PDB file of C-alpha atoms in Angstrom:
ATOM      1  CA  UNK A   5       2.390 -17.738 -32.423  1.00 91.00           C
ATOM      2  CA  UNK A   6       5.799 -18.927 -33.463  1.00 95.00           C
ATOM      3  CA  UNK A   7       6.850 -22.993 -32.284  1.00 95.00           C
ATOM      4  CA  UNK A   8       9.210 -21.217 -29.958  1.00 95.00           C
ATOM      5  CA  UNK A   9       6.688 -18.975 -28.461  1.00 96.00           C
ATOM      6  CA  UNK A  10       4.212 -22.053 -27.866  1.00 95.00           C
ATOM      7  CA  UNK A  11       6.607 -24.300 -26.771  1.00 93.00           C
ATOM      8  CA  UNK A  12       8.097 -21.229 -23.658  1.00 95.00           C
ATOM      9  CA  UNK A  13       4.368 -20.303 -23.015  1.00 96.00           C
ATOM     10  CA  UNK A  14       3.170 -22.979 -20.195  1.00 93.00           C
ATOM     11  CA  UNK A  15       0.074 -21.117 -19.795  1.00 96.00           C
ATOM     12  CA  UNK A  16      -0.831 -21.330 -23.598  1.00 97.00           C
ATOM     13  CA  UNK A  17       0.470 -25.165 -23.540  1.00 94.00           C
ATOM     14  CA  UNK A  18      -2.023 -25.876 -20.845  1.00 92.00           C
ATOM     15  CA  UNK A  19      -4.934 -24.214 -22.216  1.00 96.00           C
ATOM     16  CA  UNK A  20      -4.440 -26.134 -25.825  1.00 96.00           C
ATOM     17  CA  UNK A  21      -3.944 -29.038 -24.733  1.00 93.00           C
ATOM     18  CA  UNK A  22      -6.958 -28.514 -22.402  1.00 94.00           C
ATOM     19  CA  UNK A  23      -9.379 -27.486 -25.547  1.00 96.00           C
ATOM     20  CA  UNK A  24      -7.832 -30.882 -27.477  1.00 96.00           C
ATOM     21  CA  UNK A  25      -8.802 -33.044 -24.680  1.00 95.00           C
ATOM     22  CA  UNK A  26     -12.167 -31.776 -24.364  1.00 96.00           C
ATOM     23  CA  UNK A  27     -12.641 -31.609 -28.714  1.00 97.00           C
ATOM     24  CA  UNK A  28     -11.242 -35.257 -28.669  1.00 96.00           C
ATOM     25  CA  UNK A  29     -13.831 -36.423 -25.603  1.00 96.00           C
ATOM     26  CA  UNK A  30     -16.629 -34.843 -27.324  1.00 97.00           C
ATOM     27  CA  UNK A  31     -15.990 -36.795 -30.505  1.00 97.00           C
ATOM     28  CA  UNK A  32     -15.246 -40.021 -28.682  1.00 96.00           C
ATOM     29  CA  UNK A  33     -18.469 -39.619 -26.812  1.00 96.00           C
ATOM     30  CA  UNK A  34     -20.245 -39.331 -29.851  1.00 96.00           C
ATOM     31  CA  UNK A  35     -18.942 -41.901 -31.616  1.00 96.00           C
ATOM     32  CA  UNK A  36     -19.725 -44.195 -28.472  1.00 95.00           C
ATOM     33  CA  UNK A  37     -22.876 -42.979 -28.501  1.00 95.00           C
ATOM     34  CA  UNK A  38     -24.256 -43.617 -32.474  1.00 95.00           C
ATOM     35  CA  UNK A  39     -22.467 -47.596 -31.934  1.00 95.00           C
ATOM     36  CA  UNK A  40     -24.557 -48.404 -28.784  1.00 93.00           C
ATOM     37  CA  UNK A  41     -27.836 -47.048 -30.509  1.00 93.00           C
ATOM     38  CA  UNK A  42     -27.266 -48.574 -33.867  1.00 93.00           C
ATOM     39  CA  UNK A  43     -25.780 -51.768 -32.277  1.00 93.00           C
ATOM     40  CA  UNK A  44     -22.362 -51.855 -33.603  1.00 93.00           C
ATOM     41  CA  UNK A  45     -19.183 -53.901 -32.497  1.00 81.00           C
ATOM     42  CA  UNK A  46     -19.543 -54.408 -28.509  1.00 75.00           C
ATOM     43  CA  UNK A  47     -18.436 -51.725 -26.512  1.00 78.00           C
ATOM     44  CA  UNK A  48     -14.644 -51.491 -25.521  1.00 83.00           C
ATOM     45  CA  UNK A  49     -11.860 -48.450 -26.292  1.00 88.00           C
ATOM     46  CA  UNK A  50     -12.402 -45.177 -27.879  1.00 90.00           C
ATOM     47  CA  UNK A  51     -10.529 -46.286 -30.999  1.00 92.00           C
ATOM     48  CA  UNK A  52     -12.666 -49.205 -31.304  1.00 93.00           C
ATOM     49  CA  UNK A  53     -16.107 -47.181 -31.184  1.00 94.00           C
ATOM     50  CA  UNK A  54     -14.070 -44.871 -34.270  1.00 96.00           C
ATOM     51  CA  UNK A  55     -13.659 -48.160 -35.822  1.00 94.00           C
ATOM     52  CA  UNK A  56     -17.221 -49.272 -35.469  1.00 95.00           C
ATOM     53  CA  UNK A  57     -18.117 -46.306 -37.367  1.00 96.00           C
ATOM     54  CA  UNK A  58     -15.676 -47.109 -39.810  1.00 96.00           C
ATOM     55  CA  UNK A  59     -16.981 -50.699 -40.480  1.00 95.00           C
ATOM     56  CA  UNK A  60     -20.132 -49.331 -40.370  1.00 95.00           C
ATOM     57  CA  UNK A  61     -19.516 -47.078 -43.108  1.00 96.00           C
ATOM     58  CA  UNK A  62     -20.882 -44.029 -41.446  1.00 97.00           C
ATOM     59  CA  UNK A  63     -17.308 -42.375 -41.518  1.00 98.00           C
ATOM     60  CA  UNK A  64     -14.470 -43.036 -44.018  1.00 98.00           C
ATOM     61  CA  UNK A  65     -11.873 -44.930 -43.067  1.00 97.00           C
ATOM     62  CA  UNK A  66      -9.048 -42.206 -43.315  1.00 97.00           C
ATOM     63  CA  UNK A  67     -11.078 -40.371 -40.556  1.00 97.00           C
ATOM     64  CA  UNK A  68     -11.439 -43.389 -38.802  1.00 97.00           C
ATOM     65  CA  UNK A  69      -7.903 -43.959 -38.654  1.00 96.00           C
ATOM     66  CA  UNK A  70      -7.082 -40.181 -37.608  1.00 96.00           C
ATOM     67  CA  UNK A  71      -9.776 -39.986 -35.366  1.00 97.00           C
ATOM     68  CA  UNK A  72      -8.373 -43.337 -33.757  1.00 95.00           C
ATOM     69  CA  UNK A  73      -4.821 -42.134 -33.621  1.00 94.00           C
ATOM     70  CA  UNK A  74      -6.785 -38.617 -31.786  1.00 95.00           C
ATOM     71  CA  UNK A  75      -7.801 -40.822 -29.366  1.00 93.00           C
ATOM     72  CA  UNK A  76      -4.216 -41.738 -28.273  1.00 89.00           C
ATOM     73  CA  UNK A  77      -3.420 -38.345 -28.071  1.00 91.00           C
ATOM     74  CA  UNK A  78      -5.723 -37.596 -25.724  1.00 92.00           C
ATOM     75  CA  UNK A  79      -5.039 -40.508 -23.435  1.00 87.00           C
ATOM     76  CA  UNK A  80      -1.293 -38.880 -23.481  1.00 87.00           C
ATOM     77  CA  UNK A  81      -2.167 -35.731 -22.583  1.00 89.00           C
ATOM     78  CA  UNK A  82      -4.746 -36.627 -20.044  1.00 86.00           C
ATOM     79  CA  UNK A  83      -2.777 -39.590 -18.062  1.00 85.00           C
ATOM     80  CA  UNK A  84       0.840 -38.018 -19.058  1.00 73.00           C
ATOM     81  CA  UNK A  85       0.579 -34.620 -18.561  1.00 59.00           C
ATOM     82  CA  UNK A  86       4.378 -34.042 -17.759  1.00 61.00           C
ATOM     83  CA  UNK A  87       5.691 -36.398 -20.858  1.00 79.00           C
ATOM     84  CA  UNK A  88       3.726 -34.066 -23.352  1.00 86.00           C
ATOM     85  CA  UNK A  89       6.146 -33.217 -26.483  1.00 89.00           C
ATOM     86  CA  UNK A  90       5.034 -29.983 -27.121  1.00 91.00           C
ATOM     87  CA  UNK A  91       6.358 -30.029 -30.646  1.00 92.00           C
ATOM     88  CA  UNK A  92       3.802 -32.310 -31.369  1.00 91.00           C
ATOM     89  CA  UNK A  93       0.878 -30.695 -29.936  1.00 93.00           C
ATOM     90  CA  UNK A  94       1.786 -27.947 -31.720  1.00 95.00           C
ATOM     91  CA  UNK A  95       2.151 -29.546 -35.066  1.00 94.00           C
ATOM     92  CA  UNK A  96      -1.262 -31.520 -34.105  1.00 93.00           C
ATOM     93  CA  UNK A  97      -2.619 -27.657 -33.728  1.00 93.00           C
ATOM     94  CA  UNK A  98      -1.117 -26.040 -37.119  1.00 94.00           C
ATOM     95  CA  UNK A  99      -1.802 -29.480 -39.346  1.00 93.00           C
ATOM     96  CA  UNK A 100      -4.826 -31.578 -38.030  1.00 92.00           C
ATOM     97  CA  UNK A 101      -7.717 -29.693 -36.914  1.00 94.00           C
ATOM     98  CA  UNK A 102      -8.888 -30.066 -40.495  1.00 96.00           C
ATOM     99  CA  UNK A 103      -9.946 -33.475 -38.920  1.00 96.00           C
ATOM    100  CA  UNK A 104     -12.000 -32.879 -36.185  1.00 96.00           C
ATOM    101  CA  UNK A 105     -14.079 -30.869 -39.187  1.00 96.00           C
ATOM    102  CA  UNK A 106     -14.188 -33.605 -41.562  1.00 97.00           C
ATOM    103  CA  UNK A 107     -15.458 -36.066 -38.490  1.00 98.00           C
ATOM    104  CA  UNK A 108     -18.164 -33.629 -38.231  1.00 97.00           C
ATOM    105  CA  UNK A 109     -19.097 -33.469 -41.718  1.00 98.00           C
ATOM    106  CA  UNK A 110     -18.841 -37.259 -42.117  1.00 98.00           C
ATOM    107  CA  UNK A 111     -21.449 -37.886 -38.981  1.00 98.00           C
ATOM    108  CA  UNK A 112     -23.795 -34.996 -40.376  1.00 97.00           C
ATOM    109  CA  UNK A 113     -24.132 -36.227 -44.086  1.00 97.00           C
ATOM    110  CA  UNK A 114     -24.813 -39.997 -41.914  1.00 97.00           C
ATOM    111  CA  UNK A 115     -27.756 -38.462 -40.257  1.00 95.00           C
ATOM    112  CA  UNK A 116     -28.764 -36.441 -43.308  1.00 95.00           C
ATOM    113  CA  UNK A 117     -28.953 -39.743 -45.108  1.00 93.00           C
ATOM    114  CA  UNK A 118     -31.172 -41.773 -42.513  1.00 89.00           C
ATOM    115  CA  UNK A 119     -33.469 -39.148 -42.274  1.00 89.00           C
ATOM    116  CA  UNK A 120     -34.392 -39.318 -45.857  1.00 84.00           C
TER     117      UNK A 120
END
């Protein structure tokens, strides 16, 4: 799907920025989760809890800092639904996804390494 063709295509817009919300939440909510049971920084924001992770080494810091920056995004399309720049979410769709993977990998080779 071309820019122009994402950005006419309300029904698409909605549904994307939908599935980021919910990919975002899921990664917050895990990171919130591993700093309360391996007693990071006190709780506060979502970017924080990335942070944690970061200090903690379990993730690198560059996927601390994107994951972090995620978390902003999803505050903006969650509490500012009409001021969405769908240029952005659609750049955020063709060049970071990669991210969300990494995050993954990062937490996985983490638990691989504290169960050995």
């Amino acid at each position: 799907m071309t820019r122009e063709e994402y950005v006419s295509d309300v029904v698409v817009q909605r549904a994307v920025e939908r599935t980021f919300m919910n990919l975002i939440q899921s990664c917050i909510d895990l990171a919130q989760h591993i700093r309360a049971a391996e007693n990071l920084a006190p709780d506060g924001t979502s970017k924080q809890a990335f942070e944690s992770l970061g200090d903690a080494g379990i993730i690198s810091r560059e996927t601390q800092e994107k994951l972090a920056e995620a978390a902003g995004f999803r505050n903006v399309l969650a509490h500012r639904y009409g001021d969405v720049d769908h240029d952005l979410v659609y750049d955020v769709l063709h060049n970071d996804l990669h991210w969300f993977e990494r995050f993954q990998q990062e937490i996985a080779q983490w638990i691989q390494r504290r169960s050995e």
